[in-house]
Amino acid sequence: MTEDRIVITGAGGFIGGHLVAELVRRGRTRIRAVDRKPLDEWYQVYDGVENVVADLSRRESCEAACRDASQVYQLAADMGGMGFIETHKARCMLSVLINTHMLAAAQEAGIERYFYASSACVYNAERQTDPRVTALRESDAYPALPEDGYGWEKLFSERMCRHFSEDFSLATRVARYHNVYGPLGTWEGGREKAPAAICRKVVEAILSGEPRIEIWGSGEQTRSFMYIDDCIEGTLRIMESDVEEPLNLGSSELVSINQLVGLVEEIAGIELERYYAPDAPLGVAGRNSDNARIRERLDWEPSISLRDGMERTYKWVHDAYLRRYGGHLGPRDTAPRGAHTRGR
Ligand code: NAD
């Protein structure tokens, strides 16, 4: 018997690249990896994988991607950290083209199982106004008041998965990822997220000899961060499960951004003066993942500690920085308007 073909879209990106890597490690041989970026910009590329460069906002690319396949992991999206999604709302919403065409193409191709990477940005903003959070349960997505732009698109697309499942019997699985971090992802250029950005800023402070770091907002905003290995394990478990409704996939280890900076300082062995940029894009005041349902349904939840994950991530960002800029300082972001200083 021939093994089933698995399609991973957004495979040139951070999570998609790690998912391909894990499936290769698990001995899967019929993997089709699709992304619109040129191949030399993919974070990970494997021999023996069918690597396809295609724009999945076009229906015909989605049809070609799904041809002769049985499973789809849909991770492609035009997205980035808070600095990107708060300033590119229309672009984030245009990912609806990818999700619409991919679902329609998957249904037409007779795909047996379809995974969609949703986000904690679907949750009602009114439940996230205090840094001392009550962790978000899956039911907190409704009544709907998600993150403007990016979150609305994610909520709409996960809803489409539900209706494709109910009306067309396409078996869909949906994970709501909470901030994923780790090596082999974006760490500069404007789309990077807080953990990688903080690692890069610490490297820059060391290289520049100016022991200072800029923090967006007051630094009191709280989040949880999931290490990439937990994200991949959870994604595969959710795909294999019989859970049809969206599940949180996130760490429940809550930290403030100030604490995250403190952790990276400890790892790097440096203490920095902190500059606060109150006008920078912030997102919600606090957010954590309630893992009761994933524990109950899958008897599993993310468990890699922030310290372990950040040690590996800092080392990777540090080395990537040195490789790219040869030990010199690269171009640095300028502080958003309104930045001011405060000591530790
Ligand atoms: P990423 O930006 O590294 O990867 C996304 C990939 O999608 C990119 O390589 C991009 O080139 C590709 N893509 C974008 N538009 C495309 C198109 N039209 N056709 C083909 N490919 C296209 O992001 P990531 O962190 O790996 O995220 C993967 C998925 O997980 C996304 O759907 C994202 O919204 C979701 N997610 C991520 C996080 C996180 O913390 N990283 C949190 C919540 C949800």
PDB file of C-alpha atoms in Angstrom, residues 148-288:
ATOM      1  CA  ASP A 148      -9.120  43.586  15.077  1.00  0.00           C
ATOM      2  CA  GLY A 149      -8.083  42.354  11.613  1.00  0.00           C
ATOM      3  CA  TYR A 150      -6.001  39.229  12.274  1.00  0.00           C
ATOM      4  CA  GLY A 151      -8.284  37.829  15.016  1.00  0.00           C
ATOM      5  CA  TRP A 152     -11.503  38.384  13.060  1.00  0.00           C
ATOM      6  CA  GLU A 153     -10.059  36.505  10.099  1.00  0.00           C
ATOM      7  CA  LYS A 154      -8.961  33.610  12.326  1.00  0.00           C
ATOM      8  CA  LEU A 155     -12.375  33.397  13.997  1.00  0.00           C
ATOM      9  CA  PHE A 156     -14.170  33.480  10.648  1.00  0.00           C
ATOM     10  CA  SER A 157     -11.874  30.814   9.199  1.00  0.00           C
ATOM     11  CA  GLU A 158     -12.229  28.461  12.155  1.00  0.00           C
ATOM     12  CA  ARG A 159     -15.998  28.924  11.821  1.00  0.00           C
ATOM     13  CA  MET A 160     -15.692  27.977   8.140  1.00  0.00           C
ATOM     14  CA  CYS A 161     -13.924  24.775   9.221  1.00  0.00           C
ATOM     15  CA  ARG A 162     -16.883  23.982  11.444  1.00  0.00           C
ATOM     16  CA  HIS A 163     -19.406  24.469   8.653  1.00  0.00           C
ATOM     17  CA  PHE A 164     -17.368  22.586   6.046  1.00  0.00           C
ATOM     18  CA  SER A 165     -17.355  19.786   8.552  1.00  0.00           C
ATOM     19  CA  GLU A 166     -21.107  19.975   9.286  1.00  0.00           C
ATOM     20  CA  ASP A 167     -22.328  20.607   5.748  1.00  0.00           C
ATOM     21  CA  PHE A 168     -19.749  18.779   3.601  1.00  0.00           C
ATOM     22  CA  SER A 169     -18.388  16.135   6.004  1.00  0.00           C
ATOM     23  CA  LEU A 170     -14.810  17.412   5.715  1.00  0.00           C
ATOM     24  CA  ALA A 171     -13.202  16.287   8.990  1.00  0.00           C
ATOM     25  CA  THR A 172     -11.548  19.413  10.430  1.00  0.00           C
ATOM     26  CA  ARG A 173      -9.378  19.932  13.510  1.00  0.00           C
ATOM     27  CA  VAL A 174      -8.625  23.388  14.909  1.00  0.00           C
ATOM     28  CA  ALA A 175      -5.943  24.488  17.383  1.00  0.00           C
ATOM     29  CA  ARG A 176      -5.892  27.948  18.917  1.00  0.00           C
ATOM     30  CA  TYR A 177      -2.155  28.547  19.271  1.00  0.00           C
ATOM     31  CA  HIS A 178      -1.017  30.849  22.076  1.00  0.00           C
ATOM     32  CA  ASN A 179       2.338  32.637  21.282  1.00  0.00           C
ATOM     33  CA  VAL A 180       4.743  30.070  19.894  1.00  0.00           C
ATOM     34  CA  TYR A 181       8.509  30.659  20.081  1.00  0.00           C
ATOM     35  CA  GLY A 182      11.746  28.835  19.361  1.00  0.00           C
ATOM     36  CA  PRO A 183      14.643  28.529  16.917  1.00  0.00           C
ATOM     37  CA  LEU A 184      14.302  28.740  13.129  1.00  0.00           C
ATOM     38  CA  GLY A 185      11.710  31.503  13.059  1.00  0.00           C
ATOM     39  CA  THR A 186      11.578  35.255  12.447  1.00  0.00           C
ATOM     40  CA  TRP A 187      13.804  37.348  14.736  1.00  0.00           C
ATOM     41  CA  GLU A 188      14.140  40.655  12.846  1.00  0.00           C
ATOM     42  CA  GLY A 189      12.519  42.686  10.095  1.00  0.00           C
ATOM     43  CA  GLY A 190       9.208  43.683  11.734  1.00  0.00           C
ATOM     44  CA  ARG A 191       7.277  40.377  11.832  1.00  0.00           C
ATOM     45  CA  GLU A 192       9.131  38.904  14.823  1.00  0.00           C
ATOM     46  CA  LYS A 193       7.306  38.253  18.100  1.00  0.00           C
ATOM     47  CA  ALA A 194       8.264  39.298  21.633  1.00  0.00           C
ATOM     48  CA  PRO A 195      10.520  36.339  22.640  1.00  0.00           C
ATOM     49  CA  ALA A 196      12.710  36.513  19.507  1.00  0.00           C
ATOM     50  CA  ALA A 197      12.661  40.338  19.517  1.00  0.00           C
ATOM     51  CA  ILE A 198      13.848  40.454  23.135  1.00  0.00           C
ATOM     52  CA  CYS A 199      16.635  37.935  22.414  1.00  0.00           C
ATOM     53  CA  ARG A 200      17.766  40.052  19.443  1.00  0.00           C
ATOM     54  CA  LYS A 201      17.691  43.285  21.469  1.00  0.00           C
ATOM     55  CA  VAL A 202      19.830  41.691  24.187  1.00  0.00           C
ATOM     56  CA  VAL A 203      22.357  40.543  21.563  1.00  0.00           C
ATOM     57  CA  GLU A 204      22.369  44.089  20.129  1.00  0.00           C
ATOM     58  CA  ALA A 205      22.917  45.595  23.581  1.00  0.00           C
ATOM     59  CA  ILE A 206      25.911  43.314  24.120  1.00  0.00           C
ATOM     60  CA  LEU A 207      27.432  43.997  20.699  1.00  0.00           C
ATOM     61  CA  SER A 208      26.878  47.766  20.847  1.00  0.00           C
ATOM     62  CA  GLY A 209      28.367  48.119  24.311  1.00  0.00           C
ATOM     63  CA  GLU A 210      25.255  50.152  25.287  1.00  0.00           C
ATOM     64  CA  PRO A 211      23.592  48.104  28.060  1.00  0.00           C
ATOM     65  CA  ARG A 212      20.021  49.300  27.354  1.00  0.00           C
ATOM     66  CA  ILE A 213      16.845  47.696  26.045  1.00  0.00           C
ATOM     67  CA  GLU A 214      13.603  49.107  24.685  1.00  0.00           C
ATOM     68  CA  ILE A 215      10.396  47.509  25.969  1.00  0.00           C
ATOM     69  CA  TRP A 216       7.015  48.035  24.312  1.00  0.00           C
ATOM     70  CA  GLY A 217       4.384  49.419  26.715  1.00  0.00           C
ATOM     71  CA  SER A 218       4.906  49.290  30.481  1.00  0.00           C
ATOM     72  CA  GLY A 219       6.226  45.726  30.303  1.00  0.00           C
ATOM     73  CA  GLU A 220       3.496  44.767  32.805  1.00  0.00           C
ATOM     74  CA  GLN A 221       1.349  43.122  30.079  1.00  0.00           C
ATOM     75  CA  THR A 222       1.237  39.350  30.577  1.00  0.00           C
ATOM     76  CA  ARG A 223       1.303  36.399  28.187  1.00  0.00           C
ATOM     77  CA  SER A 224       2.120  32.706  28.075  1.00  0.00           C
ATOM     78  CA  PHE A 225       4.642  31.386  25.555  1.00  0.00           C
ATOM     79  CA  MET A 226       4.711  27.855  24.136  1.00  0.00           C
ATOM     80  CA  TYR A 227       7.976  26.295  22.987  1.00  0.00           C
ATOM     81  CA  ILE A 228       7.883  25.017  19.401  1.00  0.00           C
ATOM     82  CA  ASP A 229       8.368  21.334  20.320  1.00  0.00           C
ATOM     83  CA  ASP A 230       5.196  21.425  22.434  1.00  0.00           C
ATOM     84  CA  CYS A 231       3.368  23.171  19.579  1.00  0.00           C
ATOM     85  CA  ILE A 232       4.321  20.441  17.093  1.00  0.00           C
ATOM     86  CA  GLU A 233       3.500  17.602  19.497  1.00  0.00           C
ATOM     87  CA  GLY A 234       0.118  19.200  20.290  1.00  0.00           C
ATOM     88  CA  THR A 235      -0.651  19.840  16.623  1.00  0.00           C
ATOM     89  CA  LEU A 236      -0.069  16.180  15.745  1.00  0.00           C
ATOM     90  CA  ARG A 237      -2.091  14.995  18.747  1.00  0.00           C
ATOM     91  CA  ILE A 238      -5.020  17.271  17.873  1.00  0.00           C
ATOM     92  CA  MET A 239      -4.919  16.126  14.236  1.00  0.00           C
ATOM     93  CA  GLU A 240      -5.037  12.472  15.300  1.00  0.00           C
ATOM     94  CA  SER A 241      -7.767  13.046  17.911  1.00  0.00           C
ATOM     95  CA  ASP A 242     -11.523  12.898  17.566  1.00  0.00           C
ATOM     96  CA  VAL A 243     -11.935  16.456  18.922  1.00  0.00           C
ATOM     97  CA  GLU A 244     -13.922  18.425  16.369  1.00  0.00           C
ATOM     98  CA  GLU A 245     -14.212  21.735  18.203  1.00  0.00           C
ATOM     99  CA  PRO A 246     -11.321  24.253  18.559  1.00  0.00           C
ATOM    100  CA  LEU A 247      -8.830  23.502  21.344  1.00  0.00           C
ATOM    101  CA  ASN A 248      -6.416  25.837  23.107  1.00  0.00           C
ATOM    102  CA  LEU A 249      -2.836  24.871  22.385  1.00  0.00           C
ATOM    103  CA  GLY A 250      -0.646  26.980  24.628  1.00  0.00           C
ATOM    104  CA  SER A 251       1.476  27.068  27.731  1.00  0.00           C
ATOM    105  CA  SER A 252      -0.211  28.075  30.983  1.00  0.00           C
ATOM    106  CA  GLU A 253       3.012  29.526  32.459  1.00  0.00           C
ATOM    107  CA  LEU A 254       2.104  33.215  32.720  1.00  0.00           C
ATOM    108  CA  VAL A 255       4.814  35.929  32.652  1.00  0.00           C
ATOM    109  CA  SER A 256       4.934  39.673  32.234  1.00  0.00           C
ATOM    110  CA  ILE A 257       7.083  41.079  29.449  1.00  0.00           C
ATOM    111  CA  ASN A 258       9.336  42.583  32.160  1.00  0.00           C
ATOM    112  CA  GLN A 259       9.832  39.086  33.600  1.00  0.00           C
ATOM    113  CA  LEU A 260      10.571  37.703  30.147  1.00  0.00           C
ATOM    114  CA  VAL A 261      13.242  40.391  29.664  1.00  0.00           C
ATOM    115  CA  GLY A 262      14.660  39.509  33.094  1.00  0.00           C
ATOM    116  CA  LEU A 263      14.861  35.855  32.087  1.00  0.00           C
ATOM    117  CA  VAL A 264      16.740  36.623  28.860  1.00  0.00           C
ATOM    118  CA  GLU A 265      19.110  38.923  30.781  1.00  0.00           C
ATOM    119  CA  GLU A 266      19.861  36.057  33.179  1.00  0.00           C
ATOM    120  CA  ILE A 267      20.454  33.639  30.303  1.00  0.00           C
ATOM    121  CA  ALA A 268      22.769  36.143  28.561  1.00  0.00           C
ATOM    122  CA  GLY A 269      24.479  37.081  31.852  1.00  0.00           C
ATOM    123  CA  ILE A 270      23.822  40.824  31.559  1.00  0.00           C
ATOM    124  CA  GLU A 271      21.711  43.494  33.255  1.00  0.00           C
ATOM    125  CA  LEU A 272      20.238  46.214  31.083  1.00  0.00           C
ATOM    126  CA  GLU A 273      18.703  49.613  31.646  1.00  0.00           C
ATOM    127  CA  ARG A 274      15.116  49.549  30.403  1.00  0.00           C
ATOM    128  CA  TYR A 275      13.503  52.071  28.033  1.00  0.00           C
ATOM    129  CA  TYR A 276       9.733  51.972  27.823  1.00  0.00           C
ATOM    130  CA  ALA A 277       7.849  52.835  24.634  1.00  0.00           C
ATOM    131  CA  PRO A 278       4.236  53.458  25.715  1.00  0.00           C
ATOM    132  CA  ASP A 279       2.969  54.183  22.191  1.00  0.00           C
ATOM    133  CA  ALA A 280       4.249  50.925  20.690  1.00  0.00           C
ATOM    134  CA  PRO A 281       1.717  48.263  19.577  1.00  0.00           C
ATOM    135  CA  LEU A 282       0.734  46.256  22.650  1.00  0.00           C
ATOM    136  CA  GLY A 283      -2.222  43.963  22.075  1.00  0.00           C
ATOM    137  CA  VAL A 284      -4.311  42.946  25.074  1.00  0.00           C
ATOM    138  CA  ALA A 285      -3.256  43.635  28.692  1.00  0.00           C
ATOM    139  CA  GLY A 286      -3.082  39.981  29.695  1.00  0.00           C
ATOM    140  CA  ARG A 287      -3.675  36.534  28.193  1.00  0.00           C
ATOM    141  CA  ASN A 288      -3.179  32.966  29.340  1.00  0.00           C
TER     142      ASN A 288
END
